[in-house]
Short mmCIF file of C-alpha atoms and ligand atoms in Angstrom, two decimals:
data_model
loop_
_atom_site.label_atom_id
_atom_site.label_comp_id
_atom_site.label_asym_id
_atom_site.label_seq_id
_atom_site.Cartn_x
_atom_site.Cartn_y
_atom_site.Cartn_z
CA MET P 55 31.71 -160.21 -71.66
CA ALA P 56 28.48 -161.07 -73.46
CA GLY P 57 27.87 -164.79 -73.26
CA GLN P 58 27.61 -167.06 -76.32
CA ASP P 59 23.86 -167.50 -75.86
CA ARG P 60 23.26 -163.78 -75.94
CA GLN P 61 25.55 -163.41 -78.96
CA THR P 62 23.64 -166.13 -80.81
CA ALA P 63 20.28 -164.60 -79.80
CA VAL P 64 21.04 -161.10 -81.15
CA VAL P 65 22.22 -162.54 -84.52
CA ASP P 66 19.19 -164.89 -84.70
CA ALA P 67 16.77 -161.96 -84.01
CA VAL P 68 17.74 -160.24 -87.28
CA GLU P 69 15.94 -160.89 -90.58
CA LYS P 70 18.42 -162.44 -93.06
CA GLN P 71 16.42 -161.66 -96.22
CA LEU P 72 15.96 -158.76 -98.66
CA LEU P 73 13.30 -156.22 -97.85
CA ILE P 74 11.40 -155.26 -100.97
CA GLY P 75 8.04 -153.60 -101.08
CA GLY P 76 7.42 -154.40 -97.45
CA LYS P 77 8.04 -158.15 -97.76
CA TRP P 78 11.11 -160.00 -96.52
CA ARG P 79 12.04 -162.41 -99.23
CA SER P 80 15.00 -164.47 -100.35
CA ALA P 81 17.28 -163.46 -103.22
CA THR P 82 16.81 -164.78 -106.77
CA GLU P 83 17.80 -168.46 -106.87
CA GLY P 84 18.06 -168.44 -103.14
CA LYS P 85 21.71 -167.26 -103.11
CA THR P 86 23.31 -166.28 -99.85
CA PHE P 87 26.63 -165.10 -98.50
CA ASP P 88 28.26 -165.36 -95.08
CA VAL P 89 28.84 -162.69 -92.51
CA THR P 90 31.99 -163.15 -90.39
CA ASP P 91 33.18 -162.04 -87.00
CA PRO P 92 36.47 -160.23 -87.54
CA ALA P 93 37.58 -161.07 -83.97
CA THR P 94 37.27 -164.85 -84.41
CA GLU P 95 37.07 -165.20 -88.23
CA LYS P 96 34.02 -167.47 -87.55
CA THR P 97 30.87 -167.33 -89.64
CA LEU P 98 28.06 -165.57 -87.82
CA CYS P 99 25.23 -166.26 -90.25
CA SER P 100 24.32 -166.29 -93.96
CA ILE P 101 22.10 -163.72 -95.57
CA ALA P 102 20.32 -163.15 -98.87
CA ASP P 103 22.71 -162.28 -101.83
CA ALA P 104 20.86 -159.94 -104.16
CA SER P 105 21.16 -160.07 -107.88
CA THR P 106 20.60 -157.36 -110.51
CA ALA P 107 17.04 -158.46 -110.75
CA ASP P 108 16.51 -158.09 -107.03
CA GLY P 109 18.04 -154.58 -107.08
CA LEU P 110 15.71 -153.59 -109.84
CA ALA P 111 12.77 -155.12 -108.00
CA ALA P 112 13.72 -152.91 -104.97
CA LEU P 113 13.86 -149.90 -107.22
CA GLU P 114 10.40 -150.71 -108.62
CA ALA P 115 9.06 -150.89 -105.06
CA ALA P 116 10.59 -147.57 -104.20
CA HIS P 117 9.36 -145.98 -107.34
CA ALA P 118 5.81 -147.28 -106.71
CA ALA P 119 5.76 -145.99 -103.12
CA GLN P 120 7.13 -142.53 -103.96
CA PRO P 121 3.87 -140.62 -104.78
CA SER P 122 1.99 -141.74 -101.67
CA TRP P 123 5.08 -141.23 -99.48
CA ALA P 124 5.61 -137.74 -100.80
CA ALA P 125 2.00 -136.93 -99.99
CA THR P 126 2.30 -138.16 -96.36
CA ALA P 127 2.00 -135.39 -93.87
CA PRO P 128 5.41 -134.10 -92.70
CA ARG P 129 4.37 -134.56 -89.13
CA GLU P 130 3.65 -138.23 -89.78
CA ARG P 131 7.03 -138.74 -91.34
CA GLY P 132 8.60 -137.04 -88.36
CA GLU P 133 6.63 -139.14 -85.86
CA ILE P 134 7.83 -142.37 -87.57
CA LEU P 135 11.42 -141.23 -87.20
CA ARG P 136 10.79 -140.24 -83.61
CA ARG P 137 9.36 -143.72 -82.78
CA ALA P 138 12.38 -145.35 -84.49
CA TYR P 139 14.74 -143.11 -82.51
CA GLN P 140 13.15 -144.34 -79.26
CA LEU P 141 13.26 -148.02 -80.34
CA LEU P 142 16.97 -147.65 -81.12
CA VAL P 143 17.72 -146.13 -77.75
CA ASP P 144 15.59 -148.77 -75.93
CA ARG P 145 17.50 -151.50 -77.71
CA ALA P 146 20.93 -149.97 -77.78
CA ASP P 147 22.64 -152.84 -75.82
CA ASP P 148 21.49 -155.59 -78.15
CA LEU P 149 22.16 -153.53 -81.31
CA ALA P 150 25.63 -152.68 -79.98
CA LEU P 151 26.48 -156.31 -79.47
CA LEU P 152 25.26 -157.17 -82.95
CA MET P 153 27.48 -154.39 -84.38
CA THR P 154 30.52 -155.50 -82.42
CA LEU P 155 30.06 -159.07 -83.61
CA GLU P 156 29.95 -158.14 -87.33
CA MET P 157 32.32 -155.19 -87.37
CA GLY P 158 34.67 -155.65 -84.40
CA LYS P 159 34.58 -152.30 -82.57
CA PRO P 160 34.60 -152.41 -78.76
CA LEU P 161 31.11 -152.72 -77.23
CA ALA P 162 31.14 -149.25 -75.65
CA GLU P 163 31.97 -147.69 -78.95
CA ALA P 164 29.27 -149.69 -80.76
CA ARG P 165 26.73 -148.54 -78.13
CA GLY P 166 27.91 -145.06 -78.76
CA GLU P 167 27.40 -145.48 -82.43
CA VAL P 168 23.83 -146.79 -81.94
CA LEU P 169 22.96 -143.70 -79.93
CA TYR P 170 24.71 -141.49 -82.48
CA ALA P 171 22.81 -143.17 -85.25
CA ALA P 172 19.52 -142.69 -83.31
CA GLU P 173 20.22 -138.98 -82.94
CA PHE P 174 20.05 -138.60 -86.72
CA PHE P 175 16.43 -139.86 -86.55
CA ARG P 176 15.60 -137.48 -83.70
CA TRP P 177 17.23 -134.54 -85.52
CA PHE P 178 15.44 -135.22 -88.84
CA ALA P 179 12.15 -135.99 -87.07
CA GLU P 180 12.35 -132.32 -86.06
CA GLU P 181 13.43 -131.19 -89.51
CA ALA P 182 10.61 -132.96 -91.30
CA VAL P 183 8.15 -130.23 -90.20
CA ARG P 184 10.46 -127.32 -90.97
CA ILE P 185 10.70 -127.73 -94.80
CA ASP P 186 9.67 -124.33 -96.05
CA GLY P 187 9.33 -122.40 -99.28
CA GLY P 188 8.99 -118.76 -100.35
CA TYR P 189 6.76 -116.17 -101.79
CA ALA P 190 8.02 -112.92 -103.24
CA THR P 191 7.26 -109.96 -105.48
CA ALA P 192 9.29 -109.90 -108.63
CA PRO P 193 11.94 -107.05 -108.63
CA SER P 194 9.98 -105.29 -111.45
CA GLY P 195 6.94 -105.20 -109.25
CA THR P 196 4.83 -107.13 -111.68
CA GLY P 197 4.32 -110.81 -111.03
CA ARG P 198 5.11 -113.06 -108.00
CA PHE P 199 7.51 -115.83 -107.25
CA LEU P 200 6.41 -119.00 -105.45
CA VAL P 201 9.15 -121.44 -104.39
CA LEU P 202 8.27 -125.02 -103.32
CA ARG P 203 10.48 -127.69 -101.74
CA GLN P 204 9.65 -131.22 -102.90
CA PRO P 205 11.26 -134.56 -102.37
CA VAL P 206 13.97 -135.51 -104.87
CA GLY P 207 12.32 -138.90 -105.51
CA PRO P 208 13.57 -142.47 -105.16
CA CYS P 209 17.12 -142.63 -103.87
CA LEU P 210 19.90 -145.25 -103.83
CA LEU P 211 21.83 -145.13 -100.56
CA ILE P 212 25.09 -147.04 -100.24
CA THR P 213 26.90 -147.36 -96.91
CA PRO P 214 30.34 -148.59 -95.64
CA TRP P 215 31.20 -151.15 -93.06
CA ASN P 216 33.02 -148.84 -90.58
CA PHE P 217 29.96 -147.16 -89.12
CA PRO P 218 27.31 -149.66 -90.19
CA MET P 219 24.36 -148.01 -88.55
CA ALA P 220 25.12 -144.27 -88.29
CA MET P 221 26.11 -143.94 -91.95
CA GLY P 222 22.71 -145.39 -92.73
CA THR P 223 20.65 -143.18 -90.43
CA ARG P 224 22.59 -140.10 -91.61
CA LYS P 225 21.08 -140.70 -95.09
CA MET P 226 17.75 -142.50 -94.15
CA GLY P 227 16.77 -139.84 -91.66
CA PRO P 228 16.80 -136.87 -94.08
CA ALA P 229 15.40 -139.05 -96.94
CA ILE P 230 12.40 -140.10 -94.78
CA ALA P 231 11.92 -136.56 -93.51
CA ALA P 232 11.96 -135.08 -97.00
CA GLY P 233 9.48 -137.66 -98.36
CA CYS P 234 11.89 -139.73 -100.50
CA THR P 235 11.70 -143.52 -100.90
CA MET P 236 14.87 -145.45 -101.01
CA VAL P 237 16.81 -148.58 -101.86
CA ILE P 238 19.64 -149.07 -99.40
CA LYS P 239 22.66 -151.25 -99.99
CA PRO P 240 24.72 -151.80 -96.82
CA ALA P 241 28.36 -153.02 -96.86
CA GLU P 242 28.78 -156.73 -97.44
CA GLN P 243 30.86 -157.15 -94.27
CA THR P 244 28.30 -155.50 -91.95
CA PRO P 245 24.69 -156.03 -93.26
CA LEU P 246 23.23 -157.12 -89.91
CA SER P 247 23.06 -153.64 -88.32
CA MET P 248 21.22 -152.36 -91.34
CA LEU P 249 18.78 -155.31 -91.40
CA ALA P 250 18.11 -154.69 -87.71
CA LEU P 251 17.48 -151.01 -88.46
CA ALA P 252 15.08 -151.80 -91.23
CA GLY P 253 13.09 -154.07 -88.82
CA ILE P 254 12.92 -151.13 -86.42
CA LEU P 255 11.67 -148.69 -89.07
CA GLU P 256 8.98 -151.25 -90.02
CA GLU P 257 7.97 -151.45 -86.31
CA ALA P 258 7.94 -147.67 -86.13
CA GLY P 259 5.30 -147.65 -88.91
CA LEU P 260 7.31 -146.88 -92.13
CA PRO P 261 4.92 -147.81 -94.96
CA ASP P 262 5.76 -150.64 -97.34
CA GLY P 263 8.12 -149.82 -100.14
CA VAL P 264 9.52 -146.61 -98.61
CA LEU P 265 12.65 -148.46 -97.48
CA ASN P 266 13.95 -151.37 -99.48
CA VAL P 267 17.15 -153.14 -98.36
CA VAL P 268 19.28 -155.20 -100.74
CA THR P 269 22.28 -157.04 -99.33
CA THR P 270 24.70 -158.35 -101.83
CA SER P 271 28.19 -159.77 -102.52
CA ASP P 272 28.20 -158.11 -105.92
CA PRO P 273 27.55 -154.34 -105.38
CA GLY P 274 28.35 -153.28 -108.90
CA ALA P 275 25.87 -155.74 -110.42
CA VAL P 276 23.07 -154.41 -108.10
CA CYS P 277 23.87 -150.67 -108.02
CA GLU P 278 24.90 -149.80 -111.59
CA PRO P 279 21.57 -150.94 -113.23
CA ILE P 280 19.66 -148.88 -110.57
CA LEU P 281 21.76 -145.79 -111.42
CA ARG P 282 21.26 -146.28 -115.14
CA ASP P 283 17.52 -147.11 -114.95
CA GLY P 284 16.13 -143.59 -114.85
CA ARG P 285 13.65 -144.17 -111.98
CA ALA P 286 16.16 -143.37 -109.25
CA ARG P 287 16.73 -139.62 -108.87
CA LYS P 288 19.60 -139.61 -106.51
CA VAL P 289 22.51 -141.58 -105.11
CA SER P 290 23.94 -140.85 -101.69
CA PHE P 291 27.16 -142.73 -101.02
CA THR P 292 29.60 -143.08 -98.09
CA GLY P 293 32.71 -144.95 -98.81
CA SER P 294 36.06 -144.76 -100.53
CA THR P 295 37.00 -142.15 -103.09
CA PRO P 296 37.65 -144.63 -105.92
CA VAL P 297 34.23 -146.16 -105.58
CA GLY P 298 32.72 -142.66 -105.29
CA LYS P 299 34.36 -141.78 -108.64
CA ILE P 300 32.79 -144.89 -110.26
CA LEU P 301 29.37 -143.98 -108.94
CA LEU P 302 29.72 -140.39 -110.14
CA GLN P 303 30.47 -141.66 -113.60
CA GLN P 304 27.49 -144.07 -113.56
CA SER P 305 25.23 -141.32 -112.31
CA ALA P 306 26.20 -138.96 -115.15
CA ASP P 307 24.12 -140.91 -117.71
CA LYS P 308 20.76 -140.07 -116.07
CA VAL P 309 22.16 -136.83 -114.46
CA LEU P 310 21.33 -137.99 -110.92
CA ARG P 311 21.68 -135.80 -107.87
CA THR P 312 24.73 -137.05 -105.94
CA SER P 313 25.95 -136.81 -102.37
CA MET P 314 29.42 -138.20 -101.77
CA GLU P 315 31.01 -138.71 -98.31
CA LEU P 316 34.46 -140.13 -99.32
CA GLY P 317 37.83 -140.85 -97.93
CA GLY P 318 40.00 -138.65 -95.63
CA ASN P 319 43.57 -137.99 -94.76
CA ALA P 320 43.17 -135.75 -91.73
CA PRO P 321 46.14 -133.68 -90.49
CA PHE P 322 46.40 -133.15 -86.70
CA LEU P 323 48.36 -129.97 -85.93
CA VAL P 324 49.78 -129.31 -82.43
CA PHE P 325 51.42 -125.90 -81.85
CA ASP P 326 53.88 -125.07 -79.13
CA ASP P 327 51.17 -122.96 -77.37
CA ALA P 328 48.72 -125.91 -77.16
CA ASP P 329 47.55 -127.48 -73.97
CA ILE P 330 49.47 -130.70 -74.51
CA ASP P 331 47.30 -132.88 -72.33
CA ALA P 332 44.18 -131.69 -74.15
CA ALA P 333 46.02 -132.49 -77.44
CA ILE P 334 46.80 -136.01 -76.20
CA GLU P 335 43.09 -136.52 -75.29
CA GLY P 336 42.07 -135.25 -78.75
CA ALA P 337 44.66 -137.41 -80.42
CA MET P 338 43.43 -140.54 -78.61
CA VAL P 339 39.87 -139.93 -79.85
CA ALA P 340 40.89 -138.90 -83.34
CA LYS P 341 43.24 -141.84 -83.70
CA THR P 342 41.83 -144.74 -81.80
CA ARG P 343 38.10 -144.31 -82.23
CA ASN P 344 36.76 -147.11 -84.35
CA ILE P 345 40.24 -148.75 -84.17
CA GLY P 346 41.48 -145.93 -86.46
CA GLN P 347 39.02 -146.99 -89.16
CA ALA P 348 37.19 -143.73 -89.52
CA CYS P 349 37.17 -141.24 -92.44
CA THR P 350 37.78 -138.59 -89.81
CA ALA P 351 40.73 -140.45 -88.25
CA ALA P 352 43.84 -138.38 -87.69
CA ASN P 353 46.11 -139.76 -90.35
CA ARG P 354 49.13 -137.40 -90.04
CA PHE P 355 50.31 -135.67 -86.92
CA TYR P 356 52.38 -132.48 -87.31
CA VAL P 357 53.76 -131.23 -83.97
CA GLN P 358 55.79 -128.05 -83.51
CA ARG P 359 59.35 -128.63 -82.46
CA GLY P 360 59.15 -127.26 -78.94
CA VAL P 361 56.54 -129.83 -77.79
CA ALA P 362 57.23 -132.65 -80.26
CA GLU P 363 59.18 -134.93 -77.90
CA GLU P 364 56.68 -134.49 -75.03
CA PHE P 365 53.71 -135.14 -77.33
CA ALA P 366 55.22 -138.22 -78.91
CA ARG P 367 56.19 -139.68 -75.55
CA LYS P 368 52.81 -139.11 -73.88
CA LEU P 369 50.92 -140.43 -76.92
CA ALA P 370 53.11 -143.55 -77.05
CA GLU P 371 52.48 -144.14 -73.31
CA ARG P 372 48.66 -143.87 -73.77
CA MET P 373 48.49 -145.83 -77.00
CA GLY P 374 50.87 -148.56 -75.73
CA ALA P 375 48.61 -149.08 -72.64
CA LEU P 376 45.45 -149.79 -74.65
CA LYS P 377 43.99 -153.29 -74.33
CA VAL P 378 43.82 -155.10 -77.73
CA GLY P 379 41.33 -157.95 -78.17
CA PRO P 380 37.78 -158.94 -79.23
CA GLY P 381 35.39 -156.02 -78.85
CA VAL P 382 33.00 -158.10 -76.70
CA GLU P 383 35.62 -158.42 -73.97
CA ASP P 384 35.65 -156.00 -71.02
CA GLY P 385 38.09 -153.23 -71.11
CA VAL P 386 39.14 -153.64 -74.75
CA ALA P 387 39.85 -150.40 -76.52
CA ILE P 388 41.31 -151.78 -79.77
CA GLY P 389 39.29 -154.46 -81.51
CA PRO P 390 40.23 -156.26 -84.74
CA LEU P 391 40.65 -154.57 -88.10
CA ILE P 392 37.89 -155.52 -90.49
CA ASP P 393 39.75 -158.21 -92.56
CA THR P 394 43.10 -159.69 -93.59
CA ASP P 395 43.52 -157.10 -96.41
CA ALA P 396 43.22 -154.35 -93.74
CA ILE P 397 45.99 -155.99 -91.62
CA GLU P 398 48.20 -156.39 -94.66
CA LYS P 399 47.70 -152.84 -95.79
CA VAL P 400 48.56 -151.43 -92.36
CA GLY P 401 51.57 -153.64 -92.07
CA THR P 402 52.84 -152.52 -95.52
CA LEU P 403 52.38 -148.84 -94.66
CA VAL P 404 54.28 -149.22 -91.38
CA SER P 405 57.17 -151.16 -93.05
CA ASP P 406 57.30 -148.52 -95.78
CA ALA P 407 57.53 -145.70 -93.28
CA VAL P 408 60.24 -147.54 -91.23
CA SER P 409 62.20 -148.22 -94.36
CA ARG P 410 62.31 -144.42 -94.95
CA GLY P 411 63.68 -143.78 -91.46
CA ALA P 412 60.66 -143.72 -89.17
CA LYS P 413 61.19 -144.77 -85.51
CA VAL P 414 58.74 -147.02 -83.68
CA LEU P 415 57.94 -145.71 -80.21
CA THR P 416 55.30 -148.36 -79.49
CA GLY P 417 53.60 -151.23 -81.40
CA GLY P 418 54.65 -151.73 -84.99
CA ALA P 419 53.27 -155.24 -85.62
CA ALA P 420 50.16 -157.38 -85.93
CA ASN P 421 49.25 -159.81 -83.15
CA GLU P 422 49.71 -163.47 -83.76
CA GLY P 423 46.72 -165.91 -83.85
CA ALA P 424 43.05 -165.64 -84.96
CA GLY P 425 41.44 -162.29 -85.60
CA HIS P 426 42.85 -159.23 -87.45
CA PHE P 427 44.52 -157.44 -84.55
CA TYR P 428 47.16 -154.72 -85.01
CA GLN P 429 49.01 -153.17 -82.10
CA PRO P 430 48.42 -149.47 -81.44
CA THR P 431 51.51 -147.83 -82.95
CA VAL P 432 53.27 -144.50 -82.69
CA LEU P 433 55.93 -143.60 -85.24
CA THR P 434 58.20 -140.46 -85.20
CA GLU P 435 60.48 -138.97 -87.82
CA VAL P 436 58.03 -140.05 -90.53
CA ALA P 437 59.39 -138.90 -93.95
CA PRO P 438 56.93 -136.81 -96.00
CA GLU P 439 57.25 -139.22 -98.95
CA SER P 440 56.11 -142.17 -96.85
CA ARG P 441 53.03 -143.83 -98.27
CA MET P 442 51.06 -143.18 -95.06
CA ALA P 443 51.44 -139.47 -95.56
CA SER P 444 49.28 -139.64 -98.69
CA GLU P 445 47.13 -142.78 -98.13
CA GLU P 446 44.34 -143.44 -95.64
CA ILE P 447 45.86 -145.77 -92.96
CA PHE P 448 42.59 -147.00 -91.48
CA GLY P 449 44.26 -148.57 -88.46
CA PRO P 450 45.62 -147.50 -85.04
CA ILE P 451 48.81 -145.99 -86.33
CA ALA P 452 49.95 -142.49 -85.41
CA PRO P 453 52.68 -141.08 -87.61
CA ILE P 454 54.32 -137.98 -86.15
CA SER P 455 56.41 -135.38 -88.00
CA VAL P 456 57.92 -132.12 -86.71
CA PHE P 457 57.44 -128.59 -88.07
CA ASP P 458 58.88 -125.18 -87.19
CA THR P 459 56.61 -122.50 -88.65
CA GLU P 460 52.83 -121.95 -89.09
CA ASP P 461 53.20 -121.72 -92.86
CA GLU P 462 55.12 -125.00 -92.92
CA ALA P 463 52.42 -126.75 -90.89
CA ILE P 464 49.58 -125.46 -93.11
CA ALA P 465 51.38 -126.37 -96.32
CA ALA P 466 51.95 -129.95 -95.03
CA ALA P 467 48.30 -130.15 -93.80
CA ASN P 468 46.85 -129.13 -97.19
CA ASP P 469 49.34 -131.26 -99.25
CA THR P 470 46.75 -133.97 -100.06
CA GLU P 471 43.98 -134.58 -102.51
CA PHE P 472 41.65 -135.15 -99.58
CA GLY P 473 39.89 -132.43 -97.60
CA LEU P 474 37.51 -133.95 -95.07
CA VAL P 475 38.67 -132.71 -91.64
CA SER P 476 41.67 -131.28 -89.91
CA TYR P 477 42.42 -131.00 -86.22
CA LEU P 478 44.16 -127.99 -84.73
CA PHE P 479 45.42 -127.62 -81.16
CA THR P 480 46.57 -124.11 -79.99
CA GLN P 481 45.56 -121.76 -77.26
CA ASP P 482 46.27 -118.58 -79.29
CA LEU P 483 42.97 -117.11 -80.46
CA ASN P 484 44.48 -115.34 -83.45
CA ARG P 485 46.34 -118.44 -84.58
CA SER P 486 43.17 -120.50 -84.25
CA LEU P 487 41.30 -118.25 -86.63
CA ARG P 488 44.16 -117.77 -89.05
CA VAL P 489 44.97 -121.43 -89.42
CA THR P 490 41.32 -122.53 -89.48
CA GLU P 491 40.64 -120.17 -92.40
CA ARG P 492 43.61 -121.55 -94.32
CA LEU P 493 42.98 -125.24 -93.85
CA ASP P 494 41.53 -126.75 -96.93
CA THR P 495 39.00 -129.16 -95.31
CA GLY P 496 35.21 -129.20 -94.92
CA MET P 497 35.53 -129.46 -91.14
CA VAL P 498 38.07 -128.43 -88.45
CA GLY P 499 38.31 -129.82 -84.95
CA LEU P 500 39.66 -126.89 -82.89
CA ASN P 501 41.04 -128.20 -79.62
CA THR P 502 38.95 -131.35 -80.03
CA GLY P 503 39.47 -134.71 -81.60
CA LEU P 504 35.80 -135.24 -82.41
CA VAL P 505 33.73 -133.31 -84.96
CA SER P 506 30.78 -135.61 -85.71
CA ASN P 507 27.45 -134.31 -84.50
CA PRO P 508 24.00 -134.92 -86.06
CA ALA P 509 23.15 -131.21 -85.68
CA ALA P 510 26.23 -130.04 -87.62
CA PRO P 511 27.00 -130.19 -91.38
CA PHE P 512 29.42 -133.06 -91.97
CA GLY P 513 31.31 -133.39 -95.21
CA GLY P 514 34.49 -132.68 -97.15
CA VAL P 515 36.01 -130.71 -99.98
CA LYS P 516 38.38 -131.82 -102.78
CA GLN P 517 38.30 -135.57 -103.29
CA SER P 518 36.66 -136.17 -99.89
CA GLY P 519 33.24 -135.58 -101.33
CA LEU P 520 30.31 -133.50 -102.41
CA GLY P 521 27.44 -132.21 -100.20
CA ARG P 522 26.87 -132.33 -96.46
CA GLU P 523 25.01 -134.70 -94.08
CA GLY P 524 23.39 -133.73 -90.83
CA GLY P 525 22.75 -130.19 -89.60
CA ARG P 526 20.23 -127.80 -91.16
CA VAL P 527 21.61 -128.54 -94.69
CA GLY P 528 21.30 -132.28 -94.34
CA ILE P 529 17.72 -132.35 -95.57
CA GLU P 530 18.53 -130.06 -98.55
CA GLU P 531 20.26 -132.94 -100.23
CA PHE P 532 16.96 -134.73 -100.51
CA LEU P 533 14.85 -131.75 -101.65
CA GLU P 534 14.35 -130.19 -105.03
CA THR P 535 13.40 -126.52 -105.45
CA LYS P 536 10.43 -125.79 -107.76
CA TYR P 537 9.94 -122.16 -108.70
CA VAL P 538 6.44 -121.05 -109.89
CA ALA P 539 6.20 -117.82 -111.85
CA ILE P 540 2.86 -116.17 -111.13
CA ALA P 541 1.25 -113.50 -113.32
CA GLU P 542 0.43 -110.18 -111.60
CA PRO P 543 -2.59 -110.99 -109.49
P1 LIG N 61 34.10 -148.92 -100.17
O1 LIG N 61 34.95 -150.09 -100.53
O2 LIG N 61 34.09 -147.74 -101.08
O3 LIG N 61 32.65 -149.47 -99.99
C1 LIG N 61 31.55 -148.61 -99.56
C2 LIG N 61 30.22 -149.20 -100.03
O4 LIG N 61 30.26 -149.19 -101.46
C3 LIG N 61 30.07 -150.66 -99.67
O5 LIG N 61 28.67 -150.87 -99.43
C4 LIG N 61 30.52 -151.43 -100.91
O6 LIG N 61 29.99 -152.71 -101.04
C5 LIG N 61 29.99 -150.49 -101.96
N1 LIG N 61 30.64 -150.66 -103.22
C6 LIG N 61 31.83 -151.13 -103.53
N2 LIG N 61 32.06 -151.20 -104.89
C7 LIG N 61 30.86 -150.78 -105.49
C8 LIG N 61 30.42 -150.57 -106.75
N3 LIG N 61 31.21 -150.81 -107.82
N4 LIG N 61 29.17 -150.05 -106.99
C9 LIG N 61 28.33 -149.80 -105.96
N5 LIG N 61 28.72 -149.92 -104.66
C10 LIG N 61 29.98 -150.39 -104.40
O7 LIG N 61 34.52 -148.32 -98.74
P2 LIG N 61 34.68 -149.15 -97.39
O8 LIG N 61 35.87 -149.84 -97.42
O9 LIG N 61 33.39 -149.87 -97.13
O10 LIG N 61 34.61 -147.88 -96.39
C11 LIG N 61 35.77 -147.23 -96.06
C12 LIG N 61 35.89 -145.91 -96.86
O11 LIG N 61 34.74 -145.10 -96.46
C13 LIG N 61 37.07 -145.09 -96.41
O12 LIG N 61 37.72 -144.53 -97.50
C14 LIG N 61 36.47 -144.04 -95.53
O13 LIG N 61 37.22 -142.88 -95.37
C15 LIG N 61 35.12 -143.86 -96.23
N6 LIG N 61 34.13 -143.25 -95.31
C16 LIG N 61 33.78 -141.90 -95.43
C17 LIG N 61 32.95 -141.31 -94.63
C18 LIG N 61 32.54 -139.86 -94.78
O14 LIG N 61 31.58 -139.47 -94.24
N7 LIG N 61 33.23 -139.14 -95.58
C19 LIG N 61 32.40 -142.02 -93.54
C20 LIG N 61 32.77 -143.34 -93.36
C21 LIG N 61 33.65 -143.95 -94.20
P3 LIG N 61 30.82 -153.96 -100.54
O15 LIG N 61 30.81 -153.92 -99.01
O16 LIG N 61 30.06 -155.15 -101.09
O17 LIG N 61 32.21 -153.80 -101.09
#
């Protein structure tokens, strides 16, 4: 376990102020808010609490830096990202500890997130030099077409607390590669990872004003004026669907480009012909990663009747054996949920399911004492009208229902307004393809419980979002297309 001195040192090492135009400075009137460790409920530190005026100052800085940044050589933009990638890798242990302290996830997972976050910088360092265009003869044979790709312009990036670094680099990487400047607003509960990341980008040589960071306890007061101002050209948001809808409405006024990575309600389908042990491994990743607090978390398990009892029993054995405790302790697999609201919500969803007939195979309650700990829980016979069938659980709860036919499983999987990811376990090739094509989600995990990869296009359909992050398409979200009509030469 990391000692108290080292914990204090990693928190002390982070700037606690706003980054605006290359200067670290306090918020208007010197306001601050506290950052808390969810495992101990103790305050870690206080940081600057930006106002509307601070947000607009950050936008002004991003707007002022935009022309020179857009004119910077793509190779130079890529090299900055590459240096930042290396710094993240070199400092992964300290950054992981910082993340665990503010967010709660076990240290090994936090380290995994730092490396995953770094990979977005490496990937987009490589993409920066591959922005291309086109030249063509008009179909009539007279005249030519020239197509240019240019940066969208200043962007507002808003990130959630559950992956406090990776959700940032997944946006900042392509924005930097494309030549966009940005204002970033990290989640109130986990600003330290983003502040550390901003320090690393400074060190890597990112020019003043390209990245501006505003931490705030009043996100609406800071973000809405930026969206309505007219100088920002894009908003990229990762967070809940309700907040995404508010931002889409606010963006309509100035017709901003929008990228929305929103909530999920992932179905996890296990057919009789699946490799059950592989399905259990997949379920453990899809359910317990990030303490179940992932947009990609398996939210509903549908298991075919022939293997339902075996799957539930094995999953309950594995989940019931997980060590619950502060993420900084050795061997912990399930850290605290982010706050008391999260504990209450999970408790309410479990009680609701049980009141409708669900059986508890393991877990089913919060732990007593400090910290927001909820026991890994497996429920069977979960009724379709249970709240957890339609709401994001965001906790280590696995609700299992049984199905008989392929059509029944697909209908249940698609019966949600969300469409981020689904998981499918079967060894039948034809079934794999048939079911994959009919699942109404932006991503499918086929015999795997983990889909995230910086080199792949991440994103959802329906109310899970608009646009994709990562992969070859990730940079497109930060580029405009300009067509030049040329007279016959
Ligand atoms: P959230 O409440 O929507 O918050 C996300 C971010 O939006 C935070 O920075 C938050 O600031 C900010 N925000 C809240 N209200 C705002 C407003 N009126 N104007 C501007 N910004 C505002 O979501 P969360 O609880 O942090 O994150 C969990 C959600 O994110 C889940 O639904 C999860 O599925 C989703 N998620 C999706 C993906 C994906 O890729 N699809 C990835 C990760 C998470 P404060 O922190 O100050 O509230």
